[in-house]
mmCIF file of C-alpha atoms and ligand atoms in Angstrom:
data_model
loop_
_atom_site.group_PDB
_atom_site.id
_atom_site.type_symbol
_atom_site.label_atom_id
_atom_site.label_comp_id
_atom_site.label_asym_id
_atom_site.label_seq_id
_atom_site.Cartn_x
_atom_site.Cartn_y
_atom_site.Cartn_z
ATOM 1 C CA UNK O 563 78.874 -5.475 -13.067
ATOM 2 C CA UNK O 564 78.085 -2.584 -13.227
ATOM 3 C CA UNK O 565 75.487 -0.973 -15.867
ATOM 4 C CA UNK O 566 77.281 -0.007 -19.055
ATOM 5 C CA UNK O 567 74.272 1.571 -21.023
ATOM 6 C CA UNK O 568 74.649 4.339 -18.497
ATOM 7 C CA UNK O 569 78.636 5.168 -19.432
ATOM 8 C CA UNK O 570 79.933 8.699 -20.822
ATOM 9 C CA UNK O 571 80.296 7.842 -24.929
ATOM 10 C CA UNK O 572 81.857 9.264 -27.482
ATOM 11 C CA UNK O 573 80.117 8.288 -30.108
ATOM 12 C CA UNK O 574 82.235 9.243 -34.154
ATOM 13 C CA UNK O 575 79.852 8.177 -37.194
ATOM 14 C CA UNK O 576 75.946 9.782 -36.719
ATOM 15 C CA UNK O 577 74.165 11.392 -39.957
ATOM 16 C CA UNK O 578 72.234 14.380 -38.507
ATOM 17 C CA UNK O 579 68.435 14.290 -41.111
ATOM 18 C CA UNK O 580 69.100 10.475 -40.209
ATOM 19 C CA UNK O 581 69.532 10.169 -36.311
ATOM 20 C CA UNK O 582 65.906 12.961 -36.636
ATOM 21 C CA UNK O 583 63.449 11.605 -33.897
ATOM 22 C CA UNK O 584 60.426 10.323 -36.155
ATOM 23 C CA UNK O 585 58.113 12.659 -33.608
ATOM 24 C CA UNK O 586 60.130 15.327 -34.024
ATOM 25 C CA UNK O 587 59.647 15.129 -38.517
ATOM 26 C CA UNK O 588 56.437 14.631 -36.947
ATOM 27 C CA UNK O 589 55.846 17.904 -35.637
ATOM 28 C CA UNK O 590 57.276 19.875 -38.193
ATOM 29 C CA UNK O 591 55.142 17.587 -40.812
ATOM 30 C CA UNK O 592 52.333 19.155 -39.437
ATOM 31 C CA UNK O 593 53.638 23.138 -38.873
ATOM 32 C CA UNK O 594 54.346 22.857 -42.153
ATOM 33 C CA UNK O 595 51.068 21.127 -43.116
ATOM 34 C CA UNK O 596 53.211 18.576 -45.296
ATOM 35 C CA UNK O 597 51.934 14.930 -45.996
ATOM 36 C CA UNK O 598 54.426 11.927 -44.727
ATOM 37 C CA UNK O 599 52.781 8.633 -46.557
ATOM 38 C CA UNK O 600 53.948 6.345 -46.100
ATOM 39 C CA UNK O 601 57.057 7.026 -44.188
ATOM 40 C CA UNK O 602 56.000 5.862 -40.277
ATOM 41 C CA UNK O 603 54.285 1.768 -39.612
ATOM 42 C CA UNK O 604 51.487 1.618 -36.898
ATOM 43 C CA UNK O 605 53.796 2.250 -34.227
ATOM 44 C CA UNK O 606 54.778 5.357 -35.156
ATOM 45 C CA UNK O 607 58.240 4.257 -35.645
ATOM 46 C CA UNK O 608 60.056 5.093 -40.348
ATOM 47 C CA UNK O 609 58.458 2.143 -42.325
ATOM 48 C CA UNK O 610 61.225 0.464 -44.759
ATOM 49 C CA UNK O 611 61.860 -3.168 -45.057
ATOM 50 C CA UNK O 612 65.342 -3.345 -47.549
ATOM 51 C CA UNK O 613 67.554 -0.942 -48.861
ATOM 52 C CA UNK O 614 66.344 0.374 -50.856
ATOM 53 C CA UNK O 615 62.784 1.717 -49.326
ATOM 54 C CA UNK O 616 65.152 2.682 -46.384
ATOM 55 C CA UNK O 617 66.756 5.276 -48.556
ATOM 56 C CA UNK O 618 63.481 6.123 -49.619
ATOM 57 C CA UNK O 619 62.254 6.576 -46.097
ATOM 58 C CA UNK O 620 65.303 8.563 -45.468
ATOM 59 C CA UNK O 621 64.514 11.705 -48.239
ATOM 60 C CA UNK O 622 60.811 11.593 -47.869
ATOM 61 C CA UNK O 623 61.022 12.230 -44.326
ATOM 62 C CA UNK O 624 63.594 15.125 -45.088
ATOM 63 C CA UNK O 625 61.238 16.754 -47.369
ATOM 64 C CA UNK O 626 59.880 18.805 -43.943
ATOM 65 C CA UNK O 627 63.647 19.824 -43.103
ATOM 66 C CA UNK O 628 64.131 22.998 -46.007
ATOM 67 C CA UNK O 629 64.927 25.708 -44.409
ATOM 68 C CA UNK O 630 67.819 26.568 -41.756
ATOM 69 C CA UNK O 631 65.164 27.017 -38.805
ATOM 70 C CA UNK O 632 64.643 23.205 -39.675
ATOM 71 C CA UNK O 633 67.517 22.541 -39.041
ATOM 72 C CA UNK O 634 69.276 24.742 -36.259
ATOM 73 C CA UNK O 635 65.511 22.163 -33.928
ATOM 74 C CA UNK O 636 66.919 19.516 -35.235
ATOM 75 C CA UNK O 637 70.138 19.872 -34.414
ATOM 76 C CA UNK O 638 69.646 20.674 -30.910
ATOM 77 C CA UNK O 639 67.035 17.751 -30.474
ATOM 78 C CA UNK O 640 69.808 15.132 -32.100
ATOM 79 C CA UNK O 641 72.025 16.122 -29.346
ATOM 80 C CA UNK O 642 69.765 16.492 -26.339
ATOM 81 C CA UNK O 643 69.128 12.753 -27.697
ATOM 82 C CA UNK O 644 72.631 11.978 -27.825
ATOM 83 C CA UNK O 645 73.846 14.013 -24.437
ATOM 84 C CA UNK O 646 69.921 11.774 -22.412
ATOM 85 C CA UNK O 647 72.493 8.758 -24.169
ATOM 86 C CA UNK O 648 75.477 9.792 -22.031
ATOM 87 C CA UNK O 649 77.003 11.064 -25.203
ATOM 88 C CA UNK O 650 79.727 13.595 -24.251
ATOM 89 C CA UNK O 651 81.380 13.730 -27.856
ATOM 90 C CA UNK O 652 79.936 13.352 -30.703
ATOM 91 C CA UNK O 653 80.678 14.254 -34.619
ATOM 92 C CA UNK O 654 77.805 14.752 -37.523
ATOM 93 C CA UNK O 655 77.293 14.769 -40.942
ATOM 94 C CA UNK O 656 76.199 17.268 -42.713
ATOM 95 C CA UNK O 657 75.883 17.200 -46.947
ATOM 96 C CA UNK O 658 76.547 21.002 -48.446
ATOM 97 C CA UNK O 659 73.960 18.886 -51.320
ATOM 98 C CA UNK O 660 71.730 18.539 -48.805
ATOM 99 C CA UNK O 661 71.631 21.992 -46.883
ATOM 100 C CA UNK O 662 71.114 24.166 -50.158
ATOM 101 C CA UNK O 663 71.183 21.945 -52.753
ATOM 102 C CA UNK O 664 74.681 23.125 -53.188
ATOM 103 C CA UNK O 665 74.809 26.745 -53.574
ATOM 104 C CA UNK O 666 77.430 28.513 -51.400
ATOM 105 C CA UNK O 667 75.076 30.808 -49.898
ATOM 106 C CA UNK O 668 72.177 29.303 -49.364
ATOM 107 C CA UNK O 669 74.759 26.307 -47.567
ATOM 108 C CA UNK O 670 76.738 29.369 -45.468
ATOM 109 C CA UNK O 671 72.741 29.577 -43.878
ATOM 110 C CA UNK O 672 72.525 26.428 -42.762
ATOM 111 C CA UNK O 673 75.791 25.805 -41.911
ATOM 112 C CA UNK O 674 74.916 29.157 -39.537
ATOM 113 C CA UNK O 675 72.080 27.526 -38.320
ATOM 114 C CA UNK O 676 73.039 24.300 -37.643
ATOM 115 C CA UNK O 677 75.734 25.516 -35.288
ATOM 116 C CA UNK O 678 73.843 27.339 -33.453
ATOM 117 C CA UNK O 679 71.722 24.895 -32.454
ATOM 118 C CA UNK O 680 75.276 22.526 -31.255
ATOM 119 C CA UNK O 681 75.433 26.130 -29.136
ATOM 120 C CA UNK O 682 72.329 25.409 -27.427
ATOM 121 C CA UNK O 683 73.215 22.142 -27.051
ATOM 122 C CA UNK O 684 76.564 22.430 -25.632
ATOM 123 C CA UNK O 685 75.408 25.233 -22.714
ATOM 124 C CA UNK O 686 72.086 22.983 -22.098
ATOM 125 C CA UNK O 687 73.466 19.511 -22.027
ATOM 126 C CA UNK O 688 77.560 19.880 -22.116
ATOM 127 C CA UNK O 689 78.120 17.712 -24.655
ATOM 128 C CA UNK O 690 80.791 18.603 -27.518
ATOM 129 C CA UNK O 691 79.782 19.163 -31.681
ATOM 130 C CA UNK O 692 82.720 18.998 -34.625
ATOM 131 C CA UNK O 693 80.686 18.795 -37.817
ATOM 132 C CA UNK O 694 82.093 16.835 -40.503
ATOM 133 C CA UNK O 695 80.503 17.666 -44.584
ATOM 134 C CA UNK O 696 80.180 14.925 -46.478
ATOM 135 C CA UNK O 697 80.489 14.305 -49.727
ATOM 136 C CA UNK O 698 77.516 11.939 -51.511
ATOM 137 C CA UNK O 699 78.956 9.524 -53.061
ATOM 138 C CA UNK O 700 76.268 9.221 -56.013
ATOM 139 C CA UNK O 701 76.576 12.520 -57.521
ATOM 140 C CA UNK O 702 79.926 12.258 -58.588
ATOM 141 C CA UNK O 703 83.424 13.670 -58.440
ATOM 142 C CA UNK O 704 82.461 17.326 -59.638
ATOM 143 C CA UNK O 705 79.328 17.539 -56.769
ATOM 144 C CA UNK O 706 82.348 16.572 -54.687
ATOM 145 C CA UNK O 707 84.955 18.631 -55.493
ATOM 146 C CA UNK O 708 82.411 21.323 -54.516
ATOM 147 C CA UNK O 709 81.768 20.007 -51.202
ATOM 148 C CA UNK O 710 84.875 19.940 -50.368
ATOM 149 C CA UNK O 711 85.493 23.535 -51.589
ATOM 150 C CA UNK O 712 81.887 24.679 -50.002
ATOM 151 C CA UNK O 713 83.521 22.735 -46.260
ATOM 152 C CA UNK O 714 86.838 24.572 -46.390
ATOM 153 C CA UNK O 715 85.120 27.726 -47.325
ATOM 154 C CA UNK O 716 84.517 26.896 -43.490
ATOM 155 C CA UNK O 717 85.900 25.839 -42.349
ATOM 156 C CA UNK O 718 86.767 26.584 -38.524
ATOM 157 C CA UNK O 719 86.025 24.704 -34.474
ATOM 158 C CA UNK O 720 83.305 23.425 -35.273
ATOM 159 C CA UNK O 721 84.168 21.798 -38.964
ATOM 160 C CA UNK O 722 86.655 20.273 -38.918
ATOM 161 C CA UNK O 723 86.684 16.755 -41.319
ATOM 162 C CA UNK O 724 85.823 16.068 -44.356
ATOM 163 C CA UNK O 725 84.043 12.167 -45.840
ATOM 164 C CA UNK O 726 82.021 10.998 -47.865
ATOM 165 C CA UNK O 727 79.069 9.219 -47.614
ATOM 166 C CA UNK O 728 76.007 7.585 -50.535
ATOM 167 C CA UNK O 729 75.328 4.339 -52.700
ATOM 168 C CA UNK O 730 79.360 2.339 -51.541
ATOM 169 C CA UNK O 731 78.943 0.935 -55.974
ATOM 170 C CA UNK O 732 78.642 3.691 -57.450
ATOM 171 C CA UNK O 733 82.232 5.010 -58.868
ATOM 172 C CA UNK O 734 86.081 3.513 -57.298
ATOM 173 C CA UNK O 735 87.524 5.755 -53.748
ATOM 174 C CA UNK O 736 89.970 7.384 -56.655
ATOM 175 C CA UNK O 737 87.354 8.862 -58.877
ATOM 176 C CA UNK O 738 87.248 11.301 -55.502
ATOM 177 C CA UNK O 739 91.364 12.028 -54.860
ATOM 178 C CA UNK O 740 91.030 15.616 -56.044
ATOM 179 C CA UNK O 741 88.750 16.327 -53.711
ATOM 180 C CA UNK O 742 89.275 14.621 -50.268
ATOM 181 C CA UNK O 743 93.020 15.550 -51.494
ATOM 182 C CA UNK O 744 91.901 19.280 -51.827
ATOM 183 C CA UNK O 745 90.307 19.025 -47.731
ATOM 184 C CA UNK O 746 92.741 16.848 -46.659
ATOM 185 C CA UNK O 747 95.671 20.275 -47.825
ATOM 186 C CA UNK O 748 92.835 22.478 -45.986
ATOM 187 C CA UNK O 749 93.486 20.693 -42.954
ATOM 188 C CA UNK O 750 91.058 19.569 -42.026
ATOM 189 C CA UNK O 751 90.280 15.524 -40.682
ATOM 190 C CA UNK O 752 89.544 12.615 -43.242
ATOM 191 C CA UNK O 753 87.713 9.745 -43.549
ATOM 192 C CA UNK O 754 84.563 8.089 -45.920
ATOM 193 C CA UNK O 755 82.399 5.222 -45.676
ATOM 194 C CA UNK O 756 83.771 2.153 -47.524
ATOM 195 C CA UNK O 757 83.253 -2.142 -46.528
ATOM 196 C CA UNK O 758 79.711 -1.453 -45.278
ATOM 197 C CA UNK O 759 77.285 -3.382 -48.716
ATOM 198 C CA UNK O 760 80.878 -4.325 -50.852
ATOM 199 C CA UNK O 761 83.575 -5.755 -49.917
ATOM 200 C CA UNK O 762 87.660 -5.153 -48.842
ATOM 201 C CA UNK O 763 88.956 -4.531 -52.344
ATOM 202 C CA UNK O 764 86.495 -0.835 -51.388
ATOM 203 C CA UNK O 765 88.077 0.239 -48.130
ATOM 204 C CA UNK O 766 91.378 -0.929 -50.052
ATOM 205 C CA UNK O 767 90.647 1.553 -53.108
ATOM 206 C CA UNK O 768 89.433 3.914 -50.195
ATOM 207 C CA UNK O 769 92.844 3.985 -48.148
ATOM 208 C CA UNK O 770 95.024 3.945 -50.380
ATOM 209 C CA UNK O 771 93.002 6.513 -53.743
ATOM 210 C CA UNK O 772 91.639 9.209 -49.878
ATOM 211 C CA UNK O 773 94.429 8.408 -47.265
ATOM 212 C CA UNK O 774 91.731 8.519 -44.551
ATOM 213 C CA UNK O 775 92.207 8.633 -41.079
ATOM 214 C CA UNK O 776 89.021 6.509 -40.056
ATOM 215 C CA UNK O 777 86.316 4.658 -42.153
ATOM 216 C CA UNK O 778 83.065 4.564 -41.596
ATOM 217 C CA UNK O 779 81.955 0.974 -41.037
ATOM 218 C CA UNK O 780 84.895 -0.811 -43.052
ATOM 219 C CA UNK O 781 84.193 -3.746 -41.281
ATOM 220 C CA UNK O 782 83.906 -6.097 -43.972
ATOM 221 C CA UNK O 783 87.617 -6.211 -43.797
ATOM 222 C CA UNK O 784 87.136 -9.429 -41.994
ATOM 223 C CA UNK O 785 87.015 -10.776 -44.826
ATOM 224 C CA UNK O 786 90.613 -10.250 -45.947
ATOM 225 C CA UNK O 787 93.492 -10.615 -43.701
ATOM 226 C CA UNK O 788 95.744 -9.183 -45.140
ATOM 227 C CA UNK O 789 93.808 -5.571 -45.634
ATOM 228 C CA UNK O 790 92.818 -6.318 -41.066
ATOM 229 C CA UNK O 791 96.976 -6.822 -41.190
ATOM 230 C CA UNK O 792 97.530 -3.812 -42.964
ATOM 231 C CA UNK O 793 94.299 -1.288 -40.584
ATOM 232 C CA UNK O 794 95.701 -3.315 -37.189
ATOM 233 C CA UNK O 795 99.523 -1.702 -38.625
ATOM 234 C CA UNK O 796 98.914 1.620 -39.812
ATOM 235 C CA UNK O 797 97.062 2.380 -36.928
ATOM 236 C CA UNK O 798 93.053 2.780 -39.562
ATOM 237 C CA UNK O 799 90.470 3.547 -37.263
ATOM 238 C CA UNK O 800 86.999 2.230 -37.847
ATOM 239 C CA UNK O 801 83.490 3.859 -37.149
ATOM 240 C CA UNK O 802 81.437 1.263 -36.573
ATOM 241 C CA UNK O 803 78.074 0.780 -37.135
ATOM 242 C CA UNK O 804 76.622 -2.735 -35.345
ATOM 243 C CA UNK O 805 73.255 -2.435 -34.631
ATOM 244 C CA UNK O 806 72.950 -0.432 -38.740
ATOM 245 C CA UNK O 807 75.044 -3.467 -39.647
ATOM 246 C CA UNK O 808 72.131 -5.876 -37.988
ATOM 247 C CA UNK O 809 69.641 -4.455 -39.235
ATOM 248 C CA UNK O 810 70.835 -3.978 -43.209
ATOM 249 C CA UNK O 811 71.071 -7.553 -42.434
ATOM 250 C CA UNK O 812 75.083 -6.703 -43.397
ATOM 251 C CA UNK O 813 75.784 -9.852 -40.899
ATOM 252 C CA UNK O 814 72.670 -12.055 -40.153
ATOM 253 C CA UNK O 815 73.314 -12.036 -35.542
ATOM 254 C CA UNK O 816 74.920 -9.857 -33.413
ATOM 255 C CA UNK O 817 77.413 -13.127 -32.400
ATOM 256 C CA UNK O 818 78.480 -12.848 -36.345
ATOM 257 C CA UNK O 819 79.014 -9.163 -36.402
ATOM 258 C CA UNK O 820 83.072 -8.919 -36.911
ATOM 259 C CA UNK O 821 83.428 -5.275 -34.450
ATOM 260 C CA UNK O 822 85.014 -8.826 -31.627
ATOM 261 C CA UNK O 823 87.243 -10.284 -34.728
ATOM 262 C CA UNK O 824 88.604 -6.853 -35.897
ATOM 263 C CA UNK O 825 89.208 -5.756 -31.897
ATOM 264 C CA UNK O 826 91.018 -9.402 -31.402
ATOM 265 C CA UNK O 827 93.456 -8.359 -34.661
ATOM 266 C CA UNK O 828 94.354 -5.070 -33.450
ATOM 267 C CA UNK O 829 92.172 -2.711 -35.591
ATOM 268 C CA UNK O 830 90.656 0.699 -33.335
ATOM 269 C CA UNK O 831 87.160 0.134 -33.235
ATOM 270 C CA UNK O 832 84.760 2.479 -31.843
ATOM 271 C CA UNK O 833 81.763 2.783 -31.938
ATOM 272 C CA UNK O 834 78.204 4.562 -33.235
ATOM 273 C CA UNK O 835 75.230 4.085 -34.546
ATOM 274 C CA UNK O 836 75.043 5.619 -38.085
ATOM 275 C CA UNK O 837 71.846 6.523 -37.888
ATOM 276 C CA UNK O 838 69.475 5.480 -35.384
ATOM 277 C CA UNK O 839 66.179 5.404 -34.945
ATOM 278 C CA UNK O 840 66.147 4.419 -38.746
ATOM 279 C CA UNK O 841 67.928 0.827 -37.340
ATOM 280 C CA UNK O 842 66.387 1.006 -33.497
ATOM 281 C CA UNK O 843 68.667 1.152 -32.186
ATOM 282 C CA UNK O 844 70.366 4.060 -30.157
ATOM 283 C CA UNK O 845 73.720 4.411 -28.250
ATOM 284 C CA UNK O 846 72.336 2.731 -24.336
ATOM 285 C CA UNK O 847 70.972 0.058 -26.501
ATOM 286 C CA UNK O 848 74.280 -0.780 -28.582
ATOM 287 C CA UNK O 849 76.393 -0.489 -25.705
ATOM 288 C CA UNK O 850 73.934 -2.885 -23.856
ATOM 289 C CA UNK O 851 74.211 -5.184 -27.163
ATOM 290 C CA UNK O 852 77.562 -5.516 -27.082
ATOM 291 C CA UNK O 853 78.099 -6.420 -22.767
ATOM 292 C CA UNK O 854 75.040 -9.836 -23.814
ATOM 293 C CA UNK O 855 77.093 -10.374 -26.946
ATOM 294 C CA UNK O 856 80.097 -10.609 -26.309
ATOM 295 C CA UNK O 857 80.910 -9.804 -22.641
ATOM 296 C CA UNK O 858 83.007 -6.857 -23.083
ATOM 297 C CA UNK O 859 83.279 -4.300 -19.521
ATOM 298 C CA UNK O 860 82.979 -1.116 -18.187
ATOM 299 C CA UNK O 861 86.963 -1.197 -18.644
ATOM 300 C CA UNK O 862 86.381 -2.341 -22.819
ATOM 301 C CA UNK O 863 84.067 0.458 -23.613
ATOM 302 C CA UNK O 864 86.104 2.506 -21.437
ATOM 303 C CA UNK O 865 89.313 1.993 -23.994
ATOM 304 C CA UNK O 866 86.981 1.158 -26.524
ATOM 305 C CA UNK O 867 85.968 5.383 -25.951
ATOM 306 C CA UNK O 868 89.703 6.463 -25.289
ATOM 307 C CA UNK O 869 90.730 5.676 -29.179
ATOM 308 C CA UNK O 870 87.268 7.202 -29.831
ATOM 309 C CA UNK O 871 88.769 10.354 -28.740
ATOM 310 C CA UNK O 872 92.289 9.984 -29.935
ATOM 311 C CA UNK O 873 91.032 9.016 -33.703
ATOM 312 C CA UNK O 874 88.257 12.313 -33.111
ATOM 313 C CA UNK O 875 88.632 15.905 -35.109
ATOM 314 C CA UNK O 876 88.811 18.037 -32.305
ATOM 315 C CA UNK O 877 91.613 19.947 -31.122
ATOM 316 C CA UNK O 878 94.563 18.976 -28.228
ATOM 317 C CA UNK O 879 92.874 20.243 -25.264
ATOM 318 C CA UNK O 880 89.430 19.337 -26.310
ATOM 319 C CA UNK O 881 90.756 15.707 -26.325
ATOM 320 C CA UNK O 882 92.244 16.356 -22.762
ATOM 321 C CA UNK O 883 88.854 17.288 -20.969
ATOM 322 C CA UNK O 884 87.344 14.688 -22.759
ATOM 323 C CA UNK O 885 89.600 11.528 -21.536
ATOM 324 C CA UNK O 886 89.758 13.304 -17.580
ATOM 325 C CA UNK O 887 85.521 12.904 -18.805
ATOM 326 C CA UNK O 888 85.919 9.152 -19.370
ATOM 327 C CA UNK O 889 87.939 8.351 -16.327
ATOM 328 C CA UNK O 890 85.444 10.665 -14.172
ATOM 329 C CA UNK O 891 89.016 12.848 -12.949
ATOM 330 C CA UNK O 892 86.457 15.321 -13.419
ATOM 331 C CA UNK O 893 82.823 16.027 -13.388
HETATM 332 ZN ZN1 LIG I 1281 76.812 6.137 -42.783
#
C-alpha cells in the first residue's frame, strides 16, 4: 500500500489562530514580553482539558496576536506547516471581530498583512490559499451583519467565502439569516459550523435558514436518517474534522466516527484539521488514522480530495489546476 500520508491534500476547514504552532506563539510572547500562564503543558503543547478550557487557552494564546505584522507571520507559519504536510490548497477561517475588533480600517490592515503572508507562502511553498471571514455566533446577529459587510467590502481573489463559527449552542441559525443573505447576494461561498456539539436539528436549521453549500462538521447528522438523505440528495458537502471530534469527545474513538457511515450513505465528505495543534493532529495524521481505521486507500483519498476541489470557494481555472496536481497530470 502506498503511503497515504504523502499524498497531495486539499483542506477546507482550518482556523488561522487555531492552527498557530505552539513554538510560534512562544516566540512571539517572548518578543513582546507577554506572560502566557497556563497556555502550555510540560511538553510545550497547548494545555486544556475540556471544551471550556480549550476556548480559554485559545483566547489566551491569541493575546500575542495583537497587530497585523503578527498575523502576517502567523499566516506564513501556518501555511509552511500545511505545505510540509502535503496540502496544496487550503481555505482558512479568519474573523473581522478578532482582526481589528470589527473596525473597518483596522480590518483592512490586518487582512492586507494576512494576504501578504499567503502570497509569500505561495511563492515559497506553492500552496494556494483562500480565506473565509466568519462571524462569531456568540457575538450575536448584529455583529454578524457587520462581519458580513466587512467581508463583502474586502472580497477579492483570495477572500471568497463567508462563514460562522463560535458557540453552536447560542441562538439559532435563523437569527443569522440576514448576514448570510447579504454575503450570498454579493457572490461569496457560504459555509457554517453546525452539528458538532449540537445534534441534527442544528444542521437542519442551518440548511433551512443559511442555505450553505457546505457545513463545518455536520457529523452528528448521522443521528437523523432523513437528514442524511437530505444532505446526500442536495449534495451538501461536509467539512469533517475527525481528529478534532475525537479530541472534543464528539465520538469516543476513531472507529466510532460517523465519517464512514456518512460517506457510505452518499453524503459528500472532506477531511480537515480545524485547530490542529490544539487537537494533537495534522493532515498527515488524519490520513493515517482514516487509512488504519477504515481501510481507506489512495483511490479513496483522491476521490475525497476531488470532492473538496469541487466544493472549494475558488475559480474554475484553479480547480482545473488542482485536479491535475491531485491526479499527477502535472508536477
Ligand atoms: Zn471549526
